[in-house]
Structure formats: C-alpha cells, structure tokens
C-alpha cells in the first residue's frame, strides 16, 4: 500500500510539473494530440494497478508461494523472449538459468522435507 500512498502524494506535484512544461512549450504532452496525451496519462495507472493488486494479494499468501511466483514470473518472461521473440540464448544464459532452477529445486525439496516432519496442529 506504500506505493499507492506515494503515488497519490506525488501525482499532483508531477501533474503540476507537466502542466508547467507544456506551458513553456516543452514536455511530451500536447504534441501528438489529445488521444496520445490520455494514453500517456493512463499509462501510469495501468502500470501501478497490477503492483497494487499484487501487494494486496501477497498479504494473504504464504511467503513460500510468493517466492515461487517471484521465480516463475521472470522465467516465463525469459522463455517468452527466447521462444517467441527469438532473443539470443547463449551457453551463459543456459548455465545461469540452470543454476537458478537447480537452487529452486533444492529449496523446494528442503522445504517439503521439513514440512513433513512438522506435526499438524491439533483440531479444536
């Protein structure tokens, strides 16, 4: 929620600065038409909304799940770049990717092993 508060506090200041730049003939607003201006303005909200929703959702998830998401998301982006957009994939990339997922596999194995030894809480 800190991001939400920070954005709410800084938005009027940033808007005032953009208006000042536009009045002096600078800045990016007012040059390409009102449709582009609206898209630029809404771009900030479209960017911030998923971050705010993730922060709200993360409060209800266990940290192990959030950690797994933090590994899966960049890996999916990496695979998308290599497989769909044909980004170069060198042996260095393969080694780094393999090390990251090997470490994740070890972490997951250790977590599951420890969770099996912890007794379940008694029912009331």
PDB file of C-alpha atoms in Angstrom:
ATOM      1  CA  UNK A   1       0.000   0.000   0.000  1.00  0.00           C
ATOM      2  CA  UNK A   2       3.047   2.242   0.329  1.00  0.00           C
ATOM      3  CA  UNK A   3       3.230   2.535  -3.457  1.00  0.00           C
ATOM      4  CA  UNK A   4      -0.394   3.646  -3.560  1.00  0.00           C
ATOM      5  CA  UNK A   5       0.153   6.342  -0.941  1.00  0.00           C
ATOM      6  CA  UNK A   6       3.383   7.520  -2.538  1.00  0.00           C
ATOM      7  CA  UNK A   7       1.714   7.767  -5.943  1.00  0.00           C
ATOM      8  CA  UNK A   8      -1.275   9.623  -4.509  1.00  0.00           C
ATOM      9  CA  UNK A   9       1.005  12.171  -2.845  1.00  0.00           C
ATOM     10  CA  UNK A  10       3.279  12.713  -5.849  1.00  0.00           C
ATOM     11  CA  UNK A  11       0.633  12.738  -8.597  1.00  0.00           C
ATOM     12  CA  UNK A  12      -0.466  16.379  -8.056  1.00  0.00           C
ATOM     13  CA  UNK A  13       3.167  17.526  -7.984  1.00  0.00           C
ATOM     14  CA  UNK A  14       4.015  15.614 -11.152  1.00  0.00           C
ATOM     15  CA  UNK A  15       0.853  16.860 -12.898  1.00  0.00           C
ATOM     16  CA  UNK A  16       1.728  20.448 -11.988  1.00  0.00           C
ATOM     17  CA  UNK A  17       5.239  19.999 -13.350  1.00  0.00           C
ATOM     18  CA  UNK A  18       3.891  18.549 -16.614  1.00  0.00           C
ATOM     19  CA  UNK A  19       1.467  21.466 -16.981  1.00  0.00           C
ATOM     20  CA  UNK A  20       4.346  23.890 -16.379  1.00  0.00           C
ATOM     21  CA  UNK A  21       6.470  22.168 -19.032  1.00  0.00           C
ATOM     22  CA  UNK A  22       3.577  22.198 -21.502  1.00  0.00           C
ATOM     23  CA  UNK A  23       3.002  25.930 -20.882  1.00  0.00           C
ATOM     24  CA  UNK A  24       6.670  26.601 -21.697  1.00  0.00           C
ATOM     25  CA  UNK A  25       6.452  24.518 -24.887  1.00  0.00           C
ATOM     26  CA  UNK A  26       8.367  21.530 -23.546  1.00  0.00           C
ATOM     27  CA  UNK A  27       7.444  18.103 -22.262  1.00  0.00           C
ATOM     28  CA  UNK A  28       5.655  15.297 -24.016  1.00  0.00           C
ATOM     29  CA  UNK A  29       2.046  16.347 -23.574  1.00  0.00           C
ATOM     30  CA  UNK A  30       0.208  18.385 -26.204  1.00  0.00           C
ATOM     31  CA  UNK A  31       2.471  17.475 -29.094  1.00  0.00           C
ATOM     32  CA  UNK A  32       0.818  14.391 -30.548  1.00  0.00           C
ATOM     33  CA  UNK A  33      -2.834  15.106 -29.866  1.00  0.00           C
ATOM     34  CA  UNK A  34      -5.293  14.553 -27.043  1.00  0.00           C
ATOM     35  CA  UNK A  35      -5.635  10.797 -27.611  1.00  0.00           C
ATOM     36  CA  UNK A  36      -1.914  10.268 -27.085  1.00  0.00           C
ATOM     37  CA  UNK A  37      -1.984  12.547 -24.032  1.00  0.00           C
ATOM     38  CA  UNK A  38      -4.762  10.470 -22.456  1.00  0.00           C
ATOM     39  CA  UNK A  39      -2.885   7.248 -23.204  1.00  0.00           C
ATOM     40  CA  UNK A  40       0.292   8.646 -21.630  1.00  0.00           C
ATOM     41  CA  UNK A  41      -1.606   9.744 -18.524  1.00  0.00           C
ATOM     42  CA  UNK A  42      -3.424   6.415 -18.165  1.00  0.00           C
ATOM     43  CA  UNK A  43      -0.156   4.539 -18.690  1.00  0.00           C
ATOM     44  CA  UNK A  44       0.848   5.306 -15.109  1.00  0.00           C
ATOM     45  CA  UNK A  45      -2.373   3.900 -13.668  1.00  0.00           C
ATOM     46  CA  UNK A  46      -2.188   0.832 -15.895  1.00  0.00           C
ATOM     47  CA  UNK A  47       1.358   0.241 -14.649  1.00  0.00           C
ATOM     48  CA  UNK A  48       0.597   0.832 -10.972  1.00  0.00           C
ATOM     49  CA  UNK A  49      -2.645  -1.163 -10.766  1.00  0.00           C
ATOM     50  CA  UNK A  50      -1.047  -4.642 -11.076  1.00  0.00           C
ATOM     51  CA  UNK A  51       1.569  -3.667  -8.490  1.00  0.00           C
ATOM     52  CA  UNK A  52      -1.100  -2.561  -6.030  1.00  0.00           C
ATOM     53  CA  UNK A  53      -3.169  -5.705  -6.646  1.00  0.00           C
ATOM     54  CA  UNK A  54      -0.087  -7.894  -6.139  1.00  0.00           C
ATOM     55  CA  UNK A  55       0.691  -6.131  -2.855  1.00  0.00           C
ATOM     56  CA  UNK A  56      -2.880  -6.672  -1.646  1.00  0.00           C
ATOM     57  CA  UNK A  57      -2.900 -10.317  -2.750  1.00  0.00           C
ATOM     58  CA  UNK A  58       0.542 -11.016  -1.304  1.00  0.00           C
ATOM     59  CA  UNK A  59      -0.750 -10.334   2.195  1.00  0.00           C
ATOM     60  CA  UNK A  60      -2.982 -13.398   2.022  1.00  0.00           C
ATOM     61  CA  UNK A  61      -0.405 -15.810   0.555  1.00  0.00           C
ATOM     62  CA  UNK A  62       2.333 -17.713   2.356  1.00  0.00           C
ATOM     63  CA  UNK A  63       5.834 -16.382   1.733  1.00  0.00           C
ATOM     64  CA  UNK A  64       6.841 -19.651   0.060  1.00  0.00           C
ATOM     65  CA  UNK A  65       4.133 -19.111  -2.579  1.00  0.00           C
ATOM     66  CA  UNK A  66       5.208 -15.527  -3.175  1.00  0.00           C
ATOM     67  CA  UNK A  67       8.811 -16.695  -3.503  1.00  0.00           C
ATOM     68  CA  UNK A  68       7.792 -19.268  -6.105  1.00  0.00           C
ATOM     69  CA  UNK A  69       5.893 -16.598  -8.049  1.00  0.00           C
ATOM     70  CA  UNK A  70       8.981 -14.392  -7.956  1.00  0.00           C
ATOM     71  CA  UNK A  71      10.907 -17.172  -9.726  1.00  0.00           C
ATOM     72  CA  UNK A  72       8.211 -18.243 -12.170  1.00  0.00           C
ATOM     73  CA  UNK A  73       7.336 -14.784 -13.495  1.00  0.00           C
ATOM     74  CA  UNK A  74      10.805 -13.774 -14.757  1.00  0.00           C
ATOM     75  CA  UNK A  75      11.386 -17.300 -16.041  1.00  0.00           C
ATOM     76  CA  UNK A  76       8.195 -17.094 -18.106  1.00  0.00           C
ATOM     77  CA  UNK A  77       9.310 -13.705 -19.453  1.00  0.00           C
ATOM     78  CA  UNK A  78      12.708 -15.174 -20.295  1.00  0.00           C
ATOM     79  CA  UNK A  79      11.159 -18.135 -22.111  1.00  0.00           C
ATOM     80  CA  UNK A  80       8.791 -15.811 -23.962  1.00  0.00           C
ATOM     81  CA  UNK A  81      11.739 -13.692 -25.127  1.00  0.00           C
ATOM     82  CA  UNK A  82      13.724 -16.722 -26.302  1.00  0.00           C
ATOM     83  CA  UNK A  83      10.946 -18.812 -27.826  1.00  0.00           C
ATOM     84  CA  UNK A  84       8.590 -16.200 -29.244  1.00  0.00           C
ATOM     85  CA  UNK A  85      10.746 -13.133 -29.867  1.00  0.00           C
ATOM     86  CA  UNK A  86      13.863 -15.118 -30.867  1.00  0.00           C
ATOM     87  CA  UNK A  87      16.231 -13.405 -28.436  1.00  0.00           C
ATOM     88  CA  UNK A  88      19.711 -14.960 -28.436  1.00  0.00           C
ATOM     89  CA  UNK A  89      20.200 -17.811 -25.968  1.00  0.00           C
ATOM     90  CA  UNK A  90      23.866 -18.438 -25.241  1.00  0.00           C
ATOM     91  CA  UNK A  91      25.509 -21.104 -23.132  1.00  0.00           C
ATOM     92  CA  UNK A  92      25.992 -18.461 -20.431  1.00  0.00           C
ATOM     93  CA  UNK A  93      22.243 -17.885 -20.349  1.00  0.00           C
ATOM     94  CA  UNK A  94      21.652 -21.648 -20.164  1.00  0.00           C
ATOM     95  CA  UNK A  95      24.119 -22.028 -17.282  1.00  0.00           C
ATOM     96  CA  UNK A  96      22.565 -19.163 -15.306  1.00  0.00           C
ATOM     97  CA  UNK A  97      19.026 -20.424 -15.939  1.00  0.00           C
ATOM     98  CA  UNK A  98      20.006 -23.954 -14.885  1.00  0.00           C
ATOM     99  CA  UNK A  99      21.710 -22.735 -11.688  1.00  0.00           C
ATOM    100  CA  UNK A 100      18.678 -20.681 -10.676  1.00  0.00           C
ATOM    101  CA  UNK A 101      16.245 -23.547 -11.181  1.00  0.00           C
ATOM    102  CA  UNK A 102      18.575 -26.089  -9.548  1.00  0.00           C
ATOM    103  CA  UNK A 103      18.735 -23.865  -6.474  1.00  0.00           C
ATOM    104  CA  UNK A 104      14.955 -23.517  -6.534  1.00  0.00           C
ATOM    105  CA  UNK A 105      14.566 -27.296  -6.755  1.00  0.00           C
ATOM    106  CA  UNK A 106      16.865 -27.755  -3.734  1.00  0.00           C
ATOM    107  CA  UNK A 107      14.979 -25.114  -1.784  1.00  0.00           C
ATOM    108  CA  UNK A 108      11.631 -26.718  -2.606  1.00  0.00           C
ATOM    109  CA  UNK A 109      12.891 -30.199  -1.725  1.00  0.00           C
ATOM    110  CA  UNK A 110      14.224 -28.969   1.634  1.00  0.00           C
ATOM    111  CA  UNK A 111      11.001 -27.087   2.394  1.00  0.00           C
ATOM    112  CA  UNK A 112       8.848 -30.139   1.634  1.00  0.00           C
ATOM    113  CA  UNK A 113      11.138 -32.367   3.727  1.00  0.00           C
ATOM    114  CA  UNK A 114      10.882 -30.003   6.704  1.00  0.00           C
ATOM    115  CA  UNK A 115       7.121 -29.616   6.361  1.00  0.00           C
ATOM    116  CA  UNK A 116       6.662 -33.394   6.518  1.00  0.00           C
ATOM    117  CA  UNK A 117       8.426 -33.552   9.895  1.00  0.00           C
ATOM    118  CA  UNK A 118       6.359 -30.773  11.482  1.00  0.00           C
ATOM    119  CA  UNK A 119       3.299 -32.234  13.220  1.00  0.00           C
ATOM    120  CA  UNK A 120      -0.074 -30.943  12.091  1.00  0.00           C
ATOM    121  CA  UNK A 121      -1.859 -28.581  14.522  1.00  0.00           C
ATOM    122  CA  UNK A 122      -4.436 -30.281  16.740  1.00  0.00           C
ATOM    123  CA  UNK A 123      -8.086 -29.777  15.827  1.00  0.00           C
ATOM    124  CA  UNK A 124     -10.192 -27.889  18.349  1.00  0.00           C
TER     125      UNK A 124
END
